[in-house]
Short mmCIF file of N, CA, C and O in Angstrom, two decimals:
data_model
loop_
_atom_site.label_atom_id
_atom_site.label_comp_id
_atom_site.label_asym_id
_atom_site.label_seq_id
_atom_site.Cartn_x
_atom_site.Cartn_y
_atom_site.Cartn_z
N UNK A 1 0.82 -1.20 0.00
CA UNK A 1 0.00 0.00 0.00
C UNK A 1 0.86 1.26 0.00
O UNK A 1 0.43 2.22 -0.64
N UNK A 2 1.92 1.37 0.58
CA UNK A 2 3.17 2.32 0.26
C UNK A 2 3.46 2.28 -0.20
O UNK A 2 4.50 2.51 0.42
N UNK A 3 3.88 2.14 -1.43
CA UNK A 3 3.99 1.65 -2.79
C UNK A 3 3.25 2.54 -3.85
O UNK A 3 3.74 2.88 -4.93
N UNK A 4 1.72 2.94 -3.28
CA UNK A 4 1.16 3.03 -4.20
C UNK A 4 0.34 4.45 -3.80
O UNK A 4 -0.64 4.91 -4.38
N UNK A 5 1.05 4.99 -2.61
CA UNK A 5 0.43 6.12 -1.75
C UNK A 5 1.04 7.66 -2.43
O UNK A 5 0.61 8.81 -2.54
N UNK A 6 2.13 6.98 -2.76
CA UNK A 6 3.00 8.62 -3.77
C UNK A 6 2.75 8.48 -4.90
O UNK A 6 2.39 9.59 -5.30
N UNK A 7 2.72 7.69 -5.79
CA UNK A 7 1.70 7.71 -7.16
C UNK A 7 0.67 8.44 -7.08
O UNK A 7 0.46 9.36 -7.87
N UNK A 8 -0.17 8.09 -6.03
CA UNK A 8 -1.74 8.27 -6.39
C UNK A 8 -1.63 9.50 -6.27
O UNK A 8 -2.12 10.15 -7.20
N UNK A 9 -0.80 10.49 -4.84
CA UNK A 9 -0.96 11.90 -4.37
C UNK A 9 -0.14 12.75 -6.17
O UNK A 9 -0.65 13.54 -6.96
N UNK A 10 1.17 12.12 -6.15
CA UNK A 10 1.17 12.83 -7.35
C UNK A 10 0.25 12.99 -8.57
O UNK A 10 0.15 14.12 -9.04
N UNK A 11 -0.29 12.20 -9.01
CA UNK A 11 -1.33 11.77 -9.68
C UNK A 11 -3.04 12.87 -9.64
O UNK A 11 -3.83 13.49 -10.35
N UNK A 12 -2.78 12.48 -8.33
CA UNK A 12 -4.11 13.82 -7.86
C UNK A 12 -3.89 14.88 -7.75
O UNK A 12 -4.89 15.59 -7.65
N UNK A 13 -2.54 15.57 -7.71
CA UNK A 13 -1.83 16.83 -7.09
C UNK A 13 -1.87 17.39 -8.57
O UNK A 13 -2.29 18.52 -8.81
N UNK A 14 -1.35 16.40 -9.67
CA UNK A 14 -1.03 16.90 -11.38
C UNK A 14 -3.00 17.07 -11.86
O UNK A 14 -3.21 17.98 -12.67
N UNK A 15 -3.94 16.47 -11.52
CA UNK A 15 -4.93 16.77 -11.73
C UNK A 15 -5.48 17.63 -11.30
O UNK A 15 -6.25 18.17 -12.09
N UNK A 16 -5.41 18.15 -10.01
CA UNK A 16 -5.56 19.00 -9.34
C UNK A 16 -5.64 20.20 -10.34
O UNK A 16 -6.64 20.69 -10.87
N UNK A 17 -3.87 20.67 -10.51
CA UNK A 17 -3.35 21.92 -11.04
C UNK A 17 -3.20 22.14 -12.54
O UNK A 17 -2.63 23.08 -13.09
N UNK A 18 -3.99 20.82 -13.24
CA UNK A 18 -4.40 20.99 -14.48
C UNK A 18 -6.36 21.36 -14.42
O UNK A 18 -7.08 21.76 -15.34
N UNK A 19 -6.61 21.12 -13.38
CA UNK A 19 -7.68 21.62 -13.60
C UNK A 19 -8.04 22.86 -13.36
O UNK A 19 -9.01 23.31 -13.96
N UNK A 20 -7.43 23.56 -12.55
CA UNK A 20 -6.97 25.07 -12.09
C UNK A 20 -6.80 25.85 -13.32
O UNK A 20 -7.56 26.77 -13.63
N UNK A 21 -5.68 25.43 -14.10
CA UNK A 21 -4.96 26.01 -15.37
C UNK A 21 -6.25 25.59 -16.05
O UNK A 21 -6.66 26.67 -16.48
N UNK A 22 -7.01 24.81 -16.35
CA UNK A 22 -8.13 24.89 -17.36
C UNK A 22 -8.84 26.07 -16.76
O UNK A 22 -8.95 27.10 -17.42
N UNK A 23 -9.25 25.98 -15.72
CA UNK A 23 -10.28 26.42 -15.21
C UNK A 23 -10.17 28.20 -15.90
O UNK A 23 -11.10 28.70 -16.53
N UNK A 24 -8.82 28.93 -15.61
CA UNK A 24 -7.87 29.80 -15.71
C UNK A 24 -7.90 30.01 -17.40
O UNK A 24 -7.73 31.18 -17.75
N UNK A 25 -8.05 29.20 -18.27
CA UNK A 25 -7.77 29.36 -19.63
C UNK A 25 -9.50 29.25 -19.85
O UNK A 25 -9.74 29.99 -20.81
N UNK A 26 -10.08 28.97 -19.62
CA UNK A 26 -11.69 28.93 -19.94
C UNK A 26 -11.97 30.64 -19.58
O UNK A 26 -12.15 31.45 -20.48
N UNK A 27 -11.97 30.93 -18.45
CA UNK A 27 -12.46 32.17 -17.68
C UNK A 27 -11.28 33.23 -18.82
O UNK A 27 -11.84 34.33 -18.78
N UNK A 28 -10.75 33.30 -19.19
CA UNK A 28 -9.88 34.23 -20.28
C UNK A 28 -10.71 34.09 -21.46
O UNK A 28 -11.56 34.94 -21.74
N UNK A 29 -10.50 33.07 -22.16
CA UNK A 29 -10.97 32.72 -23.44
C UNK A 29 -13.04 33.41 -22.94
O UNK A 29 -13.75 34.09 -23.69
N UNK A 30 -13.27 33.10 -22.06
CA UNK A 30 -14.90 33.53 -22.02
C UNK A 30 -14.68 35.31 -21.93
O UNK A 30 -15.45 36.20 -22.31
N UNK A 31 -13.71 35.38 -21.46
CA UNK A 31 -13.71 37.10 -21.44
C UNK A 31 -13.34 37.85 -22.89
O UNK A 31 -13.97 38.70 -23.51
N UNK A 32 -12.32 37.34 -23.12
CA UNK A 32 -12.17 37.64 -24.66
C UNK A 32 -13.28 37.45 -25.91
O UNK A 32 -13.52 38.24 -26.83
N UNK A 33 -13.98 35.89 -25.57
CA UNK A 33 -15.26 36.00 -26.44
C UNK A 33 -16.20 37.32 -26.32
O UNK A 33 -16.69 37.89 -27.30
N UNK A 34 -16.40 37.78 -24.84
CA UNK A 34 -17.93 38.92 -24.92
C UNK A 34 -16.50 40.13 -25.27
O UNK A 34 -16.58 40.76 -26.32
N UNK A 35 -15.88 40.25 -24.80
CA UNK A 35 -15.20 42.02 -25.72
C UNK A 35 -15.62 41.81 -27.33
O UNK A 35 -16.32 42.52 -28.05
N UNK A 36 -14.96 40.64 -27.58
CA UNK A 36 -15.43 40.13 -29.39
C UNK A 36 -16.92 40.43 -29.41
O UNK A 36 -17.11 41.62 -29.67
N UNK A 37 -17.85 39.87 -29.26
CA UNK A 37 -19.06 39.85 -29.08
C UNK A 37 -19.49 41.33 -29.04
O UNK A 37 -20.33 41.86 -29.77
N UNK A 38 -18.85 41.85 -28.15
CA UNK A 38 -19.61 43.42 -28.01
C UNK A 38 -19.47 44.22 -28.95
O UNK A 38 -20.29 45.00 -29.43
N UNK A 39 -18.12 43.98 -29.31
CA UNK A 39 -17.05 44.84 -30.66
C UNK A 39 -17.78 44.33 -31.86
O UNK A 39 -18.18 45.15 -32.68
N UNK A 40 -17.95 43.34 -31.99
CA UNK A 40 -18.97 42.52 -33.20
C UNK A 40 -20.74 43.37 -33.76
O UNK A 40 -21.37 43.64 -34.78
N UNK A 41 -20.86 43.51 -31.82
CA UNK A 41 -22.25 43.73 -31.91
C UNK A 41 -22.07 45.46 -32.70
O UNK A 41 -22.53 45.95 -33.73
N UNK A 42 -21.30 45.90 -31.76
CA UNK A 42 -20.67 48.28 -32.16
C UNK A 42 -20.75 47.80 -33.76
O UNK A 42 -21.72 48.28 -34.35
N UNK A 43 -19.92 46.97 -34.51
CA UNK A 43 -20.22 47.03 -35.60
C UNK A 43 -20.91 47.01 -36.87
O UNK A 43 -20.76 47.60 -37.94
N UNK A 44 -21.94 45.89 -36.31
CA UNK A 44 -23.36 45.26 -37.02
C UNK A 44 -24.13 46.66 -36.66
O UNK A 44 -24.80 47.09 -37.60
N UNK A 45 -24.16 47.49 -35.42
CA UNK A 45 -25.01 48.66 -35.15
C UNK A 45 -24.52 49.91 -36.08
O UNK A 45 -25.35 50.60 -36.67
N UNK A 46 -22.79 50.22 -36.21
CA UNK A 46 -22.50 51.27 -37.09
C UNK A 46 -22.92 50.84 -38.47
O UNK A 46 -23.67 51.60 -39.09
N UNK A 47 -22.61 49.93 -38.91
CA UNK A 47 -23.57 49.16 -40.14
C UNK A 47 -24.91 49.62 -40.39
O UNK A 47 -25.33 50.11 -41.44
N UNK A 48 -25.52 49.39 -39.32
CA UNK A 48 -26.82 49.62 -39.73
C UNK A 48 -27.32 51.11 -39.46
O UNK A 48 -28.29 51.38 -40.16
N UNK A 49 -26.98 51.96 -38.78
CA UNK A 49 -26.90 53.52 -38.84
C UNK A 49 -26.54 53.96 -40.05
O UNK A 49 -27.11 54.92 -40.56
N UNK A 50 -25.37 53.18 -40.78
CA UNK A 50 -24.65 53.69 -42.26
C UNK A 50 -25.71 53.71 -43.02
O UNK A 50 -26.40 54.62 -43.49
N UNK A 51 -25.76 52.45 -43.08
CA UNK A 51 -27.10 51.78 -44.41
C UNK A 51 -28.33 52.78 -44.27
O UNK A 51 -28.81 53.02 -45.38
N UNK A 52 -28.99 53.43 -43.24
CA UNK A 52 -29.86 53.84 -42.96
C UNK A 52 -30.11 55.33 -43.08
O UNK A 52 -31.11 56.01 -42.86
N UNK A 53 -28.72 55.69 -43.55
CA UNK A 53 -28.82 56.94 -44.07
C UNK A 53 -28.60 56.91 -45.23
O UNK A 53 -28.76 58.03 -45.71
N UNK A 54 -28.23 55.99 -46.14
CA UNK A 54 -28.02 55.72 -47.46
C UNK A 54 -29.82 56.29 -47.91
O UNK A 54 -30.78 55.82 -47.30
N UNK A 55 -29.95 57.20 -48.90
CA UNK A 55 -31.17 57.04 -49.58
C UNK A 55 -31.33 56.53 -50.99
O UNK A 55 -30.75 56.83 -52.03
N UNK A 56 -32.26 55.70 -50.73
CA UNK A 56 -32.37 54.99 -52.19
C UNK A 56 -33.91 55.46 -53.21
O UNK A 56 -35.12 55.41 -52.99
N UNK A 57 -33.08 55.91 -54.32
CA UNK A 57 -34.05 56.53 -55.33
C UNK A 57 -35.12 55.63 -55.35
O UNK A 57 -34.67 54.51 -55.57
N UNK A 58 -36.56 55.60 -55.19
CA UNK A 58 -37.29 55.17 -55.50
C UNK A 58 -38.06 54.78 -57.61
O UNK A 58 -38.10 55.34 -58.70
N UNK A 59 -38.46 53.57 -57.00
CA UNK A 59 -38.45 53.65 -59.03
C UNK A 59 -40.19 53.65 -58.84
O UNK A 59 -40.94 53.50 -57.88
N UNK A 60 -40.34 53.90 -60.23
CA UNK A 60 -42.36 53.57 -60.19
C UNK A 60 -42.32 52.84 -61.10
O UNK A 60 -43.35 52.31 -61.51
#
């Protein structure tokens, strides 16, 4: 059973602090998505302010 008591802790200790570092790279990557997202959204809105002053000749 000693034998098999420092395996396991290392084992759990490396899972541990890979799940931390995920945890850590998720919470970034989710912050960077909504700045994108927002910056995405400012643009689709200046877009559509542009277009909306564009006047288009009407035909009959």
């Amino acid at each position: 059973m000693k034998r098999l008591l420092l395996p396991i802790i290392l084992i759990s200790f490396a899972a541990v602090c890979l799940s931390i570092v995920h945890i850590d790279n998720v919470n970034k990557l989710d912050t960077q998505s909504n700045e994108l997202r927002k910056k995405h959204q400012k643009n689709i809105l200046d877009n559509q302010v542009d277009d909306s002053l564009i006047i288009e000749p009407s035909t009959k």
